[in-house]
Amino acid sequence: MEYFNVKDILGTRVDEGQSSYVRLGTMPIVQQTEDVFAQGLPDEYAFVTTFKFRKTSRREDWYLWQIFDKYGIPQVSIRLDGENKAVEYNAVGLTKDAVRAVFKNPEVDNLFDRNWHKIGLSVEAKSVALYLDCKHIQTLPIEDREDIDIQGKTVIGKRLYDSVPIDFDLQRMMIYCDSKQAELETCCDLPTGPVSRTPCKLTLEKKLMLPVQKHQLATDNIQCLGISCHKL
């Protein structure tokens, strides 16, 4: 078994003031959900990712991250709607098919350029909070969510209407069991962030990483997806 390590990504690139990242879009990034979330998602968690759009993806409507069950029914997702400049969190509802929180305002518009950005979502029992570049944007209410079915698949970066892989650059993607981690994130890894003049080097410690089998070709090219159940 090996741990995801950003430095060992095939096709890794380095940006000025930026840690290693991978350029996606040539193949689907798919993993069996039970290999990623063996016990399912926690009731409350934080989703954090550092990425940037490419020219072809800024106006696309796509899923940055999605889990669907063994029948192909979506369980949870983060949707980036480039045409309407919105960030949407979706999940299976406890009493209805789906519940969602849609973030759409002028501050969200800034996400849809070609600069590096950090998205943080704090998912709690009754609310979802969005953080962009370490700034709290909005907190929205959400109805009760159902547990996910881990017998399906987890996908990164696919277009909404035909599941084609999306072109974008990804430096980091993490899910923390502590929902407050989205609020505690810093932006020293962003070239245009608050402390970009003295950029810090991002290191992903093993305790935050998920093990992956060498033969899992679908995820060998994206080695910065992880989950941490450590309270940081």
Short mmCIF file of C-alpha atoms in Angstrom, two decimals:
data_model
loop_
_atom_site.label_atom_id
_atom_site.label_comp_id
_atom_site.label_asym_id
_atom_site.label_seq_id
_atom_site.Cartn_x
_atom_site.Cartn_y
_atom_site.Cartn_z
CA MET A 1 0.00 0.00 0.00
CA GLU A 2 1.15 3.53 -0.72
CA TYR A 3 -0.17 6.89 0.33
CA PHE A 4 -1.27 9.66 -1.98
CA ASN A 5 1.64 12.04 -2.42
CA VAL A 6 1.34 15.19 -4.51
CA LYS A 7 5.03 15.10 -5.41
CA ASP A 8 4.71 11.75 -7.15
CA ILE A 9 1.84 12.69 -9.46
CA LEU A 10 2.39 11.69 -13.05
CA GLY A 11 2.49 14.86 -15.10
CA THR A 12 3.06 17.07 -12.06
CA ARG A 13 3.66 20.75 -12.76
CA VAL A 14 4.86 23.59 -10.57
CA ASP A 15 3.46 27.12 -10.65
CA GLU A 16 5.22 30.20 -9.29
CA GLY A 17 4.66 30.29 -5.54
CA GLN A 18 2.58 27.14 -5.85
CA SER A 19 3.05 23.56 -4.76
CA SER A 20 2.82 20.70 -7.23
CA TYR A 21 -0.43 20.23 -9.08
CA VAL A 22 -1.89 17.96 -11.72
CA ARG A 23 -3.58 18.88 -14.98
CA LEU A 24 -6.80 16.92 -15.40
CA GLY A 25 -9.10 16.31 -18.33
CA THR A 26 -7.54 13.50 -20.36
CA MET A 27 -9.17 10.66 -18.44
CA PRO A 28 -11.95 10.21 -15.89
CA ILE A 29 -10.87 10.14 -12.25
CA VAL A 30 -12.97 7.37 -10.71
CA GLN A 31 -12.64 5.38 -7.50
CA GLN A 32 -14.84 2.83 -5.76
CA THR A 33 -16.52 4.72 -2.92
CA GLU A 34 -15.93 1.92 -0.42
CA ASP A 35 -12.18 2.28 -1.07
CA VAL A 36 -12.32 6.00 -0.31
CA PHE A 37 -15.01 6.20 2.36
CA ALA A 38 -15.13 2.73 3.85
CA GLN A 39 -17.50 3.87 6.61
CA GLY A 40 -19.38 6.40 4.51
CA LEU A 41 -19.25 10.14 4.95
CA PRO A 42 -19.46 11.56 8.47
CA ASP A 43 -22.62 13.44 9.42
CA GLU A 44 -20.64 16.68 9.43
CA TYR A 45 -17.48 17.31 7.42
CA ALA A 46 -15.43 19.88 5.55
CA PHE A 47 -14.59 19.69 1.85
CA VAL A 48 -11.50 21.69 0.85
CA THR A 49 -9.87 21.96 -2.56
CA THR A 50 -7.33 24.18 -4.32
CA PHE A 51 -7.72 24.36 -8.09
CA LYS A 52 -8.02 26.62 -11.10
CA PHE A 53 -10.11 26.59 -14.24
CA ARG A 54 -8.59 26.31 -17.66
CA LYS A 55 -9.76 28.30 -20.65
CA THR A 56 -12.10 25.55 -21.83
CA SER A 57 -13.76 24.93 -18.46
CA ARG A 58 -14.61 28.37 -17.07
CA ARG A 59 -18.12 28.35 -18.53
CA GLU A 60 -18.80 24.63 -18.19
CA ASP A 61 -21.45 23.13 -15.92
CA TRP A 62 -19.73 20.29 -14.09
CA TYR A 63 -19.21 18.28 -10.93
CA LEU A 64 -16.01 19.02 -9.08
CA TRP A 65 -16.76 16.01 -6.88
CA GLN A 66 -19.58 13.50 -6.98
CA ILE A 67 -20.54 10.22 -5.31
CA PHE A 68 -23.21 8.01 -6.84
CA ASP A 69 -24.59 4.65 -5.74
CA LYS A 70 -24.37 1.27 -7.45
CA TYR A 71 -27.38 2.17 -9.61
CA GLY A 72 -25.83 5.44 -10.77
CA ILE A 73 -28.07 7.62 -8.59
CA PRO A 74 -26.23 10.71 -7.26
CA GLN A 75 -25.61 10.67 -3.50
CA VAL A 76 -23.68 13.88 -2.91
CA SER A 77 -21.96 16.38 -5.20
CA ILE A 78 -20.38 19.80 -5.56
CA ARG A 79 -21.42 21.42 -8.80
CA LEU A 80 -19.72 24.38 -10.46
CA ASP A 81 -22.09 26.16 -12.84
CA GLY A 82 -19.90 28.34 -15.05
CA GLU A 83 -22.74 29.81 -17.07
CA ASN A 84 -24.64 31.05 -14.02
CA LYS A 85 -21.54 31.46 -11.83
CA ALA A 86 -22.83 29.39 -8.95
CA VAL A 87 -21.53 26.78 -6.52
CA GLU A 88 -24.08 24.13 -5.62
CA TYR A 89 -23.96 21.46 -2.92
CA ASN A 90 -26.34 18.53 -3.46
CA ALA A 91 -27.11 15.50 -1.31
CA VAL A 92 -29.68 12.73 -0.98
CA GLY A 93 -32.42 13.91 1.36
CA LEU A 94 -33.76 11.98 4.31
CA THR A 95 -37.39 12.76 3.45
CA LYS A 96 -37.01 13.81 -0.21
CA ASP A 97 -35.00 12.78 -3.23
CA ALA A 98 -32.48 15.61 -2.98
CA VAL A 99 -31.56 18.61 -0.86
CA ARG A 100 -29.31 21.42 -2.03
CA ALA A 101 -27.65 24.70 -1.18
CA VAL A 102 -26.93 27.09 -4.07
CA PHE A 103 -24.37 29.86 -3.59
CA LYS A 104 -24.73 32.62 -6.16
CA ASN A 105 -23.62 36.21 -5.54
CA PRO A 106 -20.98 38.68 -6.82
CA GLU A 107 -18.28 37.21 -4.58
CA VAL A 108 -18.87 33.76 -6.07
CA ASP A 109 -18.43 35.28 -9.54
CA ASN A 110 -14.74 35.79 -8.74
CA LEU A 111 -14.22 32.03 -8.65
CA PHE A 112 -14.81 31.65 -12.38
CA ASP A 113 -11.59 33.10 -13.74
CA ARG A 114 -8.27 31.40 -14.48
CA ASN A 115 -6.54 32.09 -11.18
CA TRP A 116 -5.89 29.65 -8.37
CA HIS A 117 -8.70 29.46 -5.83
CA LYS A 118 -9.51 27.55 -2.69
CA ILE A 119 -13.05 26.32 -2.05
CA GLY A 120 -14.07 25.26 1.42
CA LEU A 121 -17.48 23.85 2.28
CA SER A 122 -18.46 23.28 5.89
CA VAL A 123 -21.27 20.72 5.85
CA GLU A 124 -23.19 20.54 9.12
CA ALA A 125 -26.47 18.96 10.17
CA LYS A 126 -28.67 21.92 9.29
CA SER A 127 -26.45 24.19 7.21
CA VAL A 128 -23.73 24.44 4.57
CA ALA A 129 -21.19 27.28 4.64
CA LEU A 130 -19.08 28.35 1.65
CA TYR A 131 -15.56 29.75 1.97
CA LEU A 132 -13.70 31.12 -1.04
CA ASP A 133 -10.01 31.87 -0.74
CA CYS A 134 -10.29 31.59 3.04
CA LYS A 135 -13.12 34.12 3.27
CA HIS A 136 -16.58 33.20 4.51
CA ILE A 137 -19.06 33.91 1.72
CA GLN A 138 -22.41 32.62 2.92
CA THR A 139 -24.13 30.06 5.12
CA LEU A 140 -27.33 28.45 3.85
CA PRO A 141 -29.80 26.14 5.57
CA ILE A 142 -30.18 22.59 4.33
CA GLU A 143 -32.69 19.87 5.09
CA ASP A 144 -31.85 16.50 6.62
CA ARG A 145 -29.50 14.33 4.55
CA GLU A 146 -29.44 10.57 4.11
CA ASP A 147 -26.30 8.45 4.54
CA ILE A 148 -24.50 7.67 1.30
CA ASP A 149 -24.39 4.22 -0.32
CA ILE A 150 -20.71 3.22 -0.41
CA GLN A 151 -21.27 0.51 -3.05
CA GLY A 152 -21.04 3.00 -5.91
CA LYS A 153 -18.28 5.25 -7.23
CA THR A 154 -16.61 8.56 -6.46
CA VAL A 155 -15.73 10.83 -9.39
CA ILE A 156 -13.67 14.00 -9.74
CA GLY A 157 -14.17 16.51 -12.54
CA LYS A 158 -16.95 15.41 -14.90
CA ARG A 159 -19.31 17.45 -17.04
CA LEU A 160 -22.92 17.57 -15.94
CA TYR A 161 -24.74 16.49 -19.08
CA ASP A 162 -22.45 13.85 -20.59
CA SER A 163 -19.86 12.93 -17.90
CA VAL A 164 -16.92 13.97 -20.11
CA PRO A 165 -13.77 14.74 -18.04
CA ILE A 166 -13.28 18.47 -17.43
CA ASP A 167 -10.02 20.33 -18.06
CA PHE A 168 -8.78 21.93 -14.85
CA ASP A 169 -5.71 22.07 -12.65
CA LEU A 170 -5.91 20.48 -9.21
CA GLN A 171 -3.43 20.94 -6.41
CA ARG A 172 -5.29 19.54 -3.44
CA MET A 173 -8.59 17.95 -2.47
CA MET A 174 -9.37 16.93 1.10
CA ILE A 175 -12.38 15.90 3.15
CA TYR A 176 -12.09 16.38 6.91
CA CYS A 177 -14.31 14.83 9.54
CA ASP A 178 -14.19 18.16 11.37
CA SER A 179 -16.59 20.58 9.64
CA LYS A 180 -14.72 23.54 11.19
CA GLN A 181 -11.64 22.83 9.10
CA ALA A 182 -13.08 24.81 6.18
CA GLU A 183 -13.05 27.89 8.40
CA LEU A 184 -9.54 27.19 9.73
CA GLU A 185 -7.87 26.81 6.33
CA THR A 186 -5.17 29.29 5.31
CA CYS A 187 -4.40 30.47 1.79
CA CYS A 188 -0.61 30.48 1.87
CA ASP A 189 -0.64 27.95 -0.97
CA LEU A 190 -2.36 30.39 -3.34
CA PRO A 191 -0.04 32.52 -5.54
CA THR A 192 -2.49 35.42 -5.22
CA GLY A 193 -3.43 34.66 -1.61
CA PRO A 194 -3.01 36.92 1.42
CA VAL A 195 0.56 35.79 2.09
CA SER A 196 1.65 34.99 -1.45
CA ARG A 197 4.80 37.10 -1.12
CA THR A 198 6.16 34.53 1.31
CA PRO A 199 4.48 31.36 0.06
CA CYS A 200 4.55 28.33 2.29
CA LYS A 201 5.14 24.88 0.89
CA LEU A 202 2.10 22.64 1.13
CA THR A 203 2.84 19.23 2.57
CA LEU A 204 0.26 16.50 2.94
CA GLU A 205 1.16 14.29 5.87
CA LYS A 206 0.50 10.57 5.77
CA LYS A 207 -2.01 10.72 8.59
CA LEU A 208 -4.28 12.75 6.28
CA MET A 209 -3.93 10.43 3.34
CA LEU A 210 -5.91 7.54 1.99
CA PRO A 211 -4.09 4.35 0.98
CA VAL A 212 -4.33 3.40 -2.67
CA GLN A 213 -3.38 0.21 -4.47
CA LYS A 214 -0.77 0.60 -7.19
CA HIS A 215 -2.96 -1.14 -9.75
CA GLN A 216 -5.81 1.37 -9.42
CA LEU A 217 -5.00 3.11 -12.67
CA ALA A 218 -8.02 5.39 -12.60
CA THR A 219 -6.61 7.26 -9.62
CA ASP A 220 -2.87 6.92 -10.13
CA ASN A 221 -2.83 10.30 -11.84
CA ILE A 222 -4.60 12.12 -9.04
CA GLN A 223 -2.88 11.55 -5.75
CA CYS A 224 -4.11 14.45 -3.65
CA LEU A 225 -7.55 13.17 -2.68
CA GLY A 226 -7.71 12.33 0.99
CA ILE A 227 -9.83 12.12 4.09
CA SER A 228 -8.86 12.95 7.64
CA CYS A 229 -10.73 11.95 10.75
CA HIS A 230 -8.25 13.77 12.93
CA LYS A 231 -9.49 16.87 14.71
CA LEU A 232 -6.98 19.51 13.63
#
